[in-house]
């Protein structure tokens, strides 16, 4: 065994200091000032935290949905969860590309989110859908405001992400969910 090379043994249980604290940005040659990037990262992290919670709500409701529309909603909620997960990745990567630190730990996300916590158990399907719609509205209001303010600071990349991806995805998902809450008889007109 060659001890100089470690013999292929993994170096387990390593500890070390943080290399960058949450809420800071490192300098990158992006043509955007420090304050602009700090503000963008703060606003993007809020949208990111809420979007992570929305993704989790979609998965919870996907697993727990019941009733006559089970199959349709089970599939729809899973597709919507997948789209939210893609937004999580886009938002986190944007924060990192600005030199910031994306919120990633679920406990930290829970501290930052503005989305109310649901009960641990199963709710009626209309309540599940209403809860998802409320979360979407919170994100849409915040994303539009963040996009306008960040765009005014010259960060068109973050503005584009918020409008082209977060807002457009959210608006389409709201439409699909809200149509399931129209009081229409299933078997008699």
PDB file of C-alpha atoms in Angstrom:
ATOM      1  CA  UNK A   1       0.000   0.000   0.000  1.00  0.00           C
ATOM      2  CA  UNK A   2       1.390   3.380  -1.004  1.00  0.00           C
ATOM      3  CA  UNK A   3       0.854   5.538   2.088  1.00  0.00           C
ATOM      4  CA  UNK A   4       2.113   8.667   0.327  1.00  0.00           C
ATOM      5  CA  UNK A   5      -0.938   8.613  -1.932  1.00  0.00           C
ATOM      6  CA  UNK A   6      -3.345   7.628   0.833  1.00  0.00           C
ATOM      7  CA  UNK A   7      -3.893   4.144  -0.532  1.00  0.00           C
ATOM      8  CA  UNK A   8      -7.206   5.184  -2.072  1.00  0.00           C
ATOM      9  CA  UNK A   9      -8.752   5.680   1.366  1.00  0.00           C
ATOM     10  CA  UNK A  10     -11.471   8.346   1.425  1.00  0.00           C
ATOM     11  CA  UNK A  11     -10.742  11.223   3.777  1.00  0.00           C
ATOM     12  CA  UNK A  12     -13.837  10.967   5.949  1.00  0.00           C
ATOM     13  CA  UNK A  13     -15.359  13.271   8.582  1.00  0.00           C
ATOM     14  CA  UNK A  14     -13.672  16.423   7.345  1.00  0.00           C
ATOM     15  CA  UNK A  15     -14.444  19.739   8.985  1.00  0.00           C
ATOM     16  CA  UNK A  16     -13.530  23.266   7.991  1.00  0.00           C
ATOM     17  CA  UNK A  17     -14.628  26.875   8.094  1.00  0.00           C
ATOM     18  CA  UNK A  18     -17.226  28.395   5.792  1.00  0.00           C
ATOM     19  CA  UNK A  19     -15.514  29.711   2.691  1.00  0.00           C
ATOM     20  CA  UNK A  20     -18.306  32.219   2.004  1.00  0.00           C
ATOM     21  CA  UNK A  21     -21.062  33.321   4.353  1.00  0.00           C
ATOM     22  CA  UNK A  22     -24.704  33.447   3.301  1.00  0.00           C
ATOM     23  CA  UNK A  23     -25.737  37.013   2.493  1.00  0.00           C
ATOM     24  CA  UNK A  24     -22.412  37.961   0.919  1.00  0.00           C
ATOM     25  CA  UNK A  25     -21.241  38.193  -2.674  1.00  0.00           C
ATOM     26  CA  UNK A  26     -17.761  37.629  -4.005  1.00  0.00           C
ATOM     27  CA  UNK A  27     -16.338  39.907  -6.665  1.00  0.00           C
ATOM     28  CA  UNK A  28     -16.781  38.680 -10.230  1.00  0.00           C
ATOM     29  CA  UNK A  29     -16.103  40.616 -13.461  1.00  0.00           C
ATOM     30  CA  UNK A  30     -19.783  40.835 -14.447  1.00  0.00           C
ATOM     31  CA  UNK A  31     -20.123  44.568 -15.060  1.00  0.00           C
ATOM     32  CA  UNK A  32     -22.574  44.789 -12.137  1.00  0.00           C
ATOM     33  CA  UNK A  33     -21.744  46.627  -8.945  1.00  0.00           C
ATOM     34  CA  UNK A  34     -21.513  45.013  -5.517  1.00  0.00           C
ATOM     35  CA  UNK A  35     -24.717  46.611  -4.201  1.00  0.00           C
ATOM     36  CA  UNK A  36     -26.712  45.562  -7.271  1.00  0.00           C
ATOM     37  CA  UNK A  37     -25.534  41.972  -6.943  1.00  0.00           C
ATOM     38  CA  UNK A  38     -26.185  41.937  -3.170  1.00  0.00           C
ATOM     39  CA  UNK A  39     -29.723  43.194  -3.683  1.00  0.00           C
ATOM     40  CA  UNK A  40     -30.384  40.761  -6.532  1.00  0.00           C
ATOM     41  CA  UNK A  41     -29.099  37.807  -4.502  1.00  0.00           C
ATOM     42  CA  UNK A  42     -31.241  38.774  -1.518  1.00  0.00           C
ATOM     43  CA  UNK A  43     -34.389  39.037  -3.648  1.00  0.00           C
ATOM     44  CA  UNK A  44     -33.581  35.905  -5.651  1.00  0.00           C
ATOM     45  CA  UNK A  45     -32.966  33.943  -2.449  1.00  0.00           C
ATOM     46  CA  UNK A  46     -36.435  34.918  -1.210  1.00  0.00           C
ATOM     47  CA  UNK A  47     -38.010  33.681  -4.439  1.00  0.00           C
ATOM     48  CA  UNK A  48     -35.800  30.583  -4.259  1.00  0.00           C
ATOM     49  CA  UNK A  49     -36.897  29.750  -0.694  1.00  0.00           C
ATOM     50  CA  UNK A  50     -40.572  30.179  -1.583  1.00  0.00           C
ATOM     51  CA  UNK A  51     -40.160  28.146  -4.771  1.00  0.00           C
ATOM     52  CA  UNK A  52     -38.525  25.305  -2.838  1.00  0.00           C
ATOM     53  CA  UNK A  53     -41.505  25.268  -0.480  1.00  0.00           C
ATOM     54  CA  UNK A  54     -43.922  25.365  -3.430  1.00  0.00           C
ATOM     55  CA  UNK A  55     -42.111  22.392  -4.973  1.00  0.00           C
ATOM     56  CA  UNK A  56     -42.473  20.512  -1.687  1.00  0.00           C
ATOM     57  CA  UNK A  57     -46.171  21.400  -1.461  1.00  0.00           C
ATOM     58  CA  UNK A  58     -46.701  20.086  -4.982  1.00  0.00           C
ATOM     59  CA  UNK A  59     -45.004  16.792  -4.092  1.00  0.00           C
ATOM     60  CA  UNK A  60     -46.975  16.469  -0.848  1.00  0.00           C
ATOM     61  CA  UNK A  61     -50.283  17.077  -2.614  1.00  0.00           C
ATOM     62  CA  UNK A  62     -49.244  14.789  -5.493  1.00  0.00           C
ATOM     63  CA  UNK A  63     -48.844  11.964  -2.965  1.00  0.00           C
ATOM     64  CA  UNK A  64     -51.952  12.767  -0.917  1.00  0.00           C
ATOM     65  CA  UNK A  65     -54.551  13.819  -3.514  1.00  0.00           C
ATOM     66  CA  UNK A  66     -57.779  11.786  -3.415  1.00  0.00           C
ATOM     67  CA  UNK A  67     -61.169  11.521  -5.044  1.00  0.00           C
ATOM     68  CA  UNK A  68     -62.776  11.338  -8.464  1.00  0.00           C
ATOM     69  CA  UNK A  69     -60.049  13.411 -10.132  1.00  0.00           C
ATOM     70  CA  UNK A  70     -57.204  11.525  -8.431  1.00  0.00           C
ATOM     71  CA  UNK A  71     -55.354  10.334 -11.529  1.00  0.00           C
ATOM     72  CA  UNK A  72     -55.593  13.620 -13.410  1.00  0.00           C
ATOM     73  CA  UNK A  73     -54.484  15.706 -10.432  1.00  0.00           C
ATOM     74  CA  UNK A  74     -51.833  13.195  -9.365  1.00  0.00           C
ATOM     75  CA  UNK A  75     -50.193  13.556 -12.795  1.00  0.00           C
ATOM     76  CA  UNK A  76     -50.721  17.321 -13.044  1.00  0.00           C
ATOM     77  CA  UNK A  77     -49.255  18.027  -9.615  1.00  0.00           C
ATOM     78  CA  UNK A  78     -46.213  15.904 -10.407  1.00  0.00           C
ATOM     79  CA  UNK A  79     -45.613  17.774 -13.683  1.00  0.00           C
ATOM     80  CA  UNK A  80     -45.965  21.102 -11.884  1.00  0.00           C
ATOM     81  CA  UNK A  81     -43.540  19.925  -9.184  1.00  0.00           C
ATOM     82  CA  UNK A  82     -41.011  19.082 -11.890  1.00  0.00           C
ATOM     83  CA  UNK A  83     -41.325  22.559 -13.384  1.00  0.00           C
ATOM     84  CA  UNK A  84     -40.856  24.134  -9.950  1.00  0.00           C
ATOM     85  CA  UNK A  85     -37.769  21.999  -9.357  1.00  0.00           C
ATOM     86  CA  UNK A  86     -36.306  23.302 -12.622  1.00  0.00           C
ATOM     87  CA  UNK A  87     -36.963  26.864 -11.379  1.00  0.00           C
ATOM     88  CA  UNK A  88     -35.204  26.057  -8.100  1.00  0.00           C
ATOM     89  CA  UNK A  89     -32.106  25.070 -10.044  1.00  0.00           C
ATOM     90  CA  UNK A  90     -32.246  28.135 -12.317  1.00  0.00           C
ATOM     91  CA  UNK A  91     -32.677  30.511  -9.385  1.00  0.00           C
ATOM     92  CA  UNK A  92     -29.871  28.907  -7.357  1.00  0.00           C
ATOM     93  CA  UNK A  93     -27.489  28.961 -10.308  1.00  0.00           C
ATOM     94  CA  UNK A  94     -28.289  32.627 -10.993  1.00  0.00           C
ATOM     95  CA  UNK A  95     -27.488  33.525  -7.377  1.00  0.00           C
ATOM     96  CA  UNK A  96     -24.209  31.620  -7.598  1.00  0.00           C
ATOM     97  CA  UNK A  97     -23.341  33.272 -10.928  1.00  0.00           C
ATOM     98  CA  UNK A  98     -23.776  36.690  -9.274  1.00  0.00           C
ATOM     99  CA  UNK A  99     -21.211  35.663  -6.636  1.00  0.00           C
ATOM    100  CA  UNK A 100     -23.795  34.991  -3.936  1.00  0.00           C
ATOM    101  CA  UNK A 101     -24.741  31.951  -1.888  1.00  0.00           C
ATOM    102  CA  UNK A 102     -28.001  30.200  -2.755  1.00  0.00           C
ATOM    103  CA  UNK A 103     -30.183  29.059   0.133  1.00  0.00           C
ATOM    104  CA  UNK A 104     -30.128  25.276   0.019  1.00  0.00           C
ATOM    105  CA  UNK A 105     -30.590  23.779   3.467  1.00  0.00           C
ATOM    106  CA  UNK A 106     -34.285  22.934   4.076  1.00  0.00           C
ATOM    107  CA  UNK A 107     -34.100  24.342   7.612  1.00  0.00           C
ATOM    108  CA  UNK A 108     -32.765  27.648   6.271  1.00  0.00           C
ATOM    109  CA  UNK A 109     -35.433  27.656   3.562  1.00  0.00           C
ATOM    110  CA  UNK A 110     -38.102  27.227   6.265  1.00  0.00           C
ATOM    111  CA  UNK A 111     -36.719  30.282   8.089  1.00  0.00           C
ATOM    112  CA  UNK A 112     -36.830  32.453   4.951  1.00  0.00           C
ATOM    113  CA  UNK A 113     -40.059  31.420   3.243  1.00  0.00           C
ATOM    114  CA  UNK A 114     -43.181  33.572   3.220  1.00  0.00           C
ATOM    115  CA  UNK A 115     -45.362  30.561   2.329  1.00  0.00           C
ATOM    116  CA  UNK A 116     -47.408  29.402   5.343  1.00  0.00           C
ATOM    117  CA  UNK A 117     -46.776  25.896   6.620  1.00  0.00           C
ATOM    118  CA  UNK A 118     -49.554  23.418   5.859  1.00  0.00           C
ATOM    119  CA  UNK A 119     -50.839  20.920   8.407  1.00  0.00           C
ATOM    120  CA  UNK A 120     -48.903  17.672   8.572  1.00  0.00           C
ATOM    121  CA  UNK A 121     -51.909  15.577   7.551  1.00  0.00           C
ATOM    122  CA  UNK A 122     -54.179  15.357   4.523  1.00  0.00           C
ATOM    123  CA  UNK A 123     -56.447  18.244   3.536  1.00  0.00           C
ATOM    124  CA  UNK A 124     -59.446  18.142   1.186  1.00  0.00           C
ATOM    125  CA  UNK A 125     -58.425  18.495  -2.464  1.00  0.00           C
ATOM    126  CA  UNK A 126     -59.938  21.994  -2.912  1.00  0.00           C
ATOM    127  CA  UNK A 127     -57.933  23.164   0.114  1.00  0.00           C
ATOM    128  CA  UNK A 128     -54.755  21.641  -1.331  1.00  0.00           C
ATOM    129  CA  UNK A 129     -55.317  23.472  -4.605  1.00  0.00           C
ATOM    130  CA  UNK A 130     -56.148  26.725  -2.804  1.00  0.00           C
ATOM    131  CA  UNK A 131     -52.953  26.382  -0.764  1.00  0.00           C
ATOM    132  CA  UNK A 132     -50.926  25.959  -3.981  1.00  0.00           C
ATOM    133  CA  UNK A 133     -52.657  28.987  -5.539  1.00  0.00           C
ATOM    134  CA  UNK A 134     -51.848  31.099  -2.478  1.00  0.00           C
ATOM    135  CA  UNK A 135     -48.186  30.090  -2.632  1.00  0.00           C
ATOM    136  CA  UNK A 136     -48.069  30.892  -6.333  1.00  0.00           C
ATOM    137  CA  UNK A 137     -49.598  34.319  -5.770  1.00  0.00           C
ATOM    138  CA  UNK A 138     -47.052  35.159  -3.076  1.00  0.00           C
ATOM    139  CA  UNK A 139     -44.220  34.167  -5.410  1.00  0.00           C
ATOM    140  CA  UNK A 140     -45.701  36.000  -8.409  1.00  0.00           C
ATOM    141  CA  UNK A 141     -46.165  39.262  -6.485  1.00  0.00           C
ATOM    142  CA  UNK A 142     -42.631  39.074  -5.091  1.00  0.00           C
ATOM    143  CA  UNK A 143     -41.060  37.994  -8.399  1.00  0.00           C
ATOM    144  CA  UNK A 144     -42.677  40.845 -10.331  1.00  0.00           C
ATOM    145  CA  UNK A 145     -41.573  43.398  -7.739  1.00  0.00           C
ATOM    146  CA  UNK A 146     -38.061  41.937  -7.593  1.00  0.00           C
ATOM    147  CA  UNK A 147     -37.802  41.876 -11.404  1.00  0.00           C
ATOM    148  CA  UNK A 148     -38.776  45.537 -11.703  1.00  0.00           C
ATOM    149  CA  UNK A 149     -36.378  46.700  -8.987  1.00  0.00           C
ATOM    150  CA  UNK A 150     -33.505  44.477 -10.106  1.00  0.00           C
ATOM    151  CA  UNK A 151     -34.026  45.523 -13.734  1.00  0.00           C
ATOM    152  CA  UNK A 152     -33.923  49.187 -12.698  1.00  0.00           C
ATOM    153  CA  UNK A 153     -30.508  48.477 -11.134  1.00  0.00           C
ATOM    154  CA  UNK A 154     -29.243  47.158 -14.488  1.00  0.00           C
ATOM    155  CA  UNK A 155     -29.368  43.409 -13.761  1.00  0.00           C
ATOM    156  CA  UNK A 156     -31.280  42.362 -16.846  1.00  0.00           C
ATOM    157  CA  UNK A 157     -30.218  38.722 -16.463  1.00  0.00           C
ATOM    158  CA  UNK A 158     -32.004  38.331 -13.132  1.00  0.00           C
ATOM    159  CA  UNK A 159     -34.955  40.359 -14.434  1.00  0.00           C
ATOM    160  CA  UNK A 160     -35.243  38.007 -17.412  1.00  0.00           C
ATOM    161  CA  UNK A 161     -35.084  34.893 -15.226  1.00  0.00           C
ATOM    162  CA  UNK A 162     -37.800  36.200 -12.929  1.00  0.00           C
ATOM    163  CA  UNK A 163     -40.167  37.245 -15.717  1.00  0.00           C
ATOM    164  CA  UNK A 164     -39.449  34.674 -18.443  1.00  0.00           C
ATOM    165  CA  UNK A 165     -39.240  31.663 -16.165  1.00  0.00           C
ATOM    166  CA  UNK A 166     -40.672  32.250 -12.681  1.00  0.00           C
ATOM    167  CA  UNK A 167     -43.623  34.477 -13.623  1.00  0.00           C
ATOM    168  CA  UNK A 168     -44.557  32.729 -16.858  1.00  0.00           C
ATOM    169  CA  UNK A 169     -44.350  29.255 -15.314  1.00  0.00           C
ATOM    170  CA  UNK A 170     -46.315  30.403 -12.266  1.00  0.00           C
ATOM    171  CA  UNK A 171     -49.050  32.060 -14.304  1.00  0.00           C
ATOM    172  CA  UNK A 172     -49.592  28.944 -16.430  1.00  0.00           C
ATOM    173  CA  UNK A 173     -49.685  26.704 -13.348  1.00  0.00           C
ATOM    174  CA  UNK A 174     -52.169  29.019 -11.603  1.00  0.00           C
ATOM    175  CA  UNK A 175     -54.454  28.789 -14.626  1.00  0.00           C
ATOM    176  CA  UNK A 176     -54.383  24.984 -14.613  1.00  0.00           C
ATOM    177  CA  UNK A 177     -55.002  24.772 -10.862  1.00  0.00           C
ATOM    178  CA  UNK A 178     -57.728  27.425 -10.696  1.00  0.00           C
ATOM    179  CA  UNK A 179     -59.772  25.668 -13.388  1.00  0.00           C
ATOM    180  CA  UNK A 180     -60.025  22.664 -11.052  1.00  0.00           C
ATOM    181  CA  UNK A 181     -61.823  24.850  -8.507  1.00  0.00           C
ATOM    182  CA  UNK A 182     -64.700  25.802 -10.824  1.00  0.00           C
ATOM    183  CA  UNK A 183     -67.920  24.384  -9.375  1.00  0.00           C
ATOM    184  CA  UNK A 184     -69.046  22.279 -12.330  1.00  0.00           C
ATOM    185  CA  UNK A 185     -71.162  19.122 -11.952  1.00  0.00           C
ATOM    186  CA  UNK A 186     -69.417  15.968 -13.087  1.00  0.00           C
ATOM    187  CA  UNK A 187     -72.429  14.017 -14.371  1.00  0.00           C
ATOM    188  CA  UNK A 188     -75.395  16.397 -14.868  1.00  0.00           C
ATOM    189  CA  UNK A 189     -75.715  19.840 -16.445  1.00  0.00           C
TER     190      UNK A 189
END
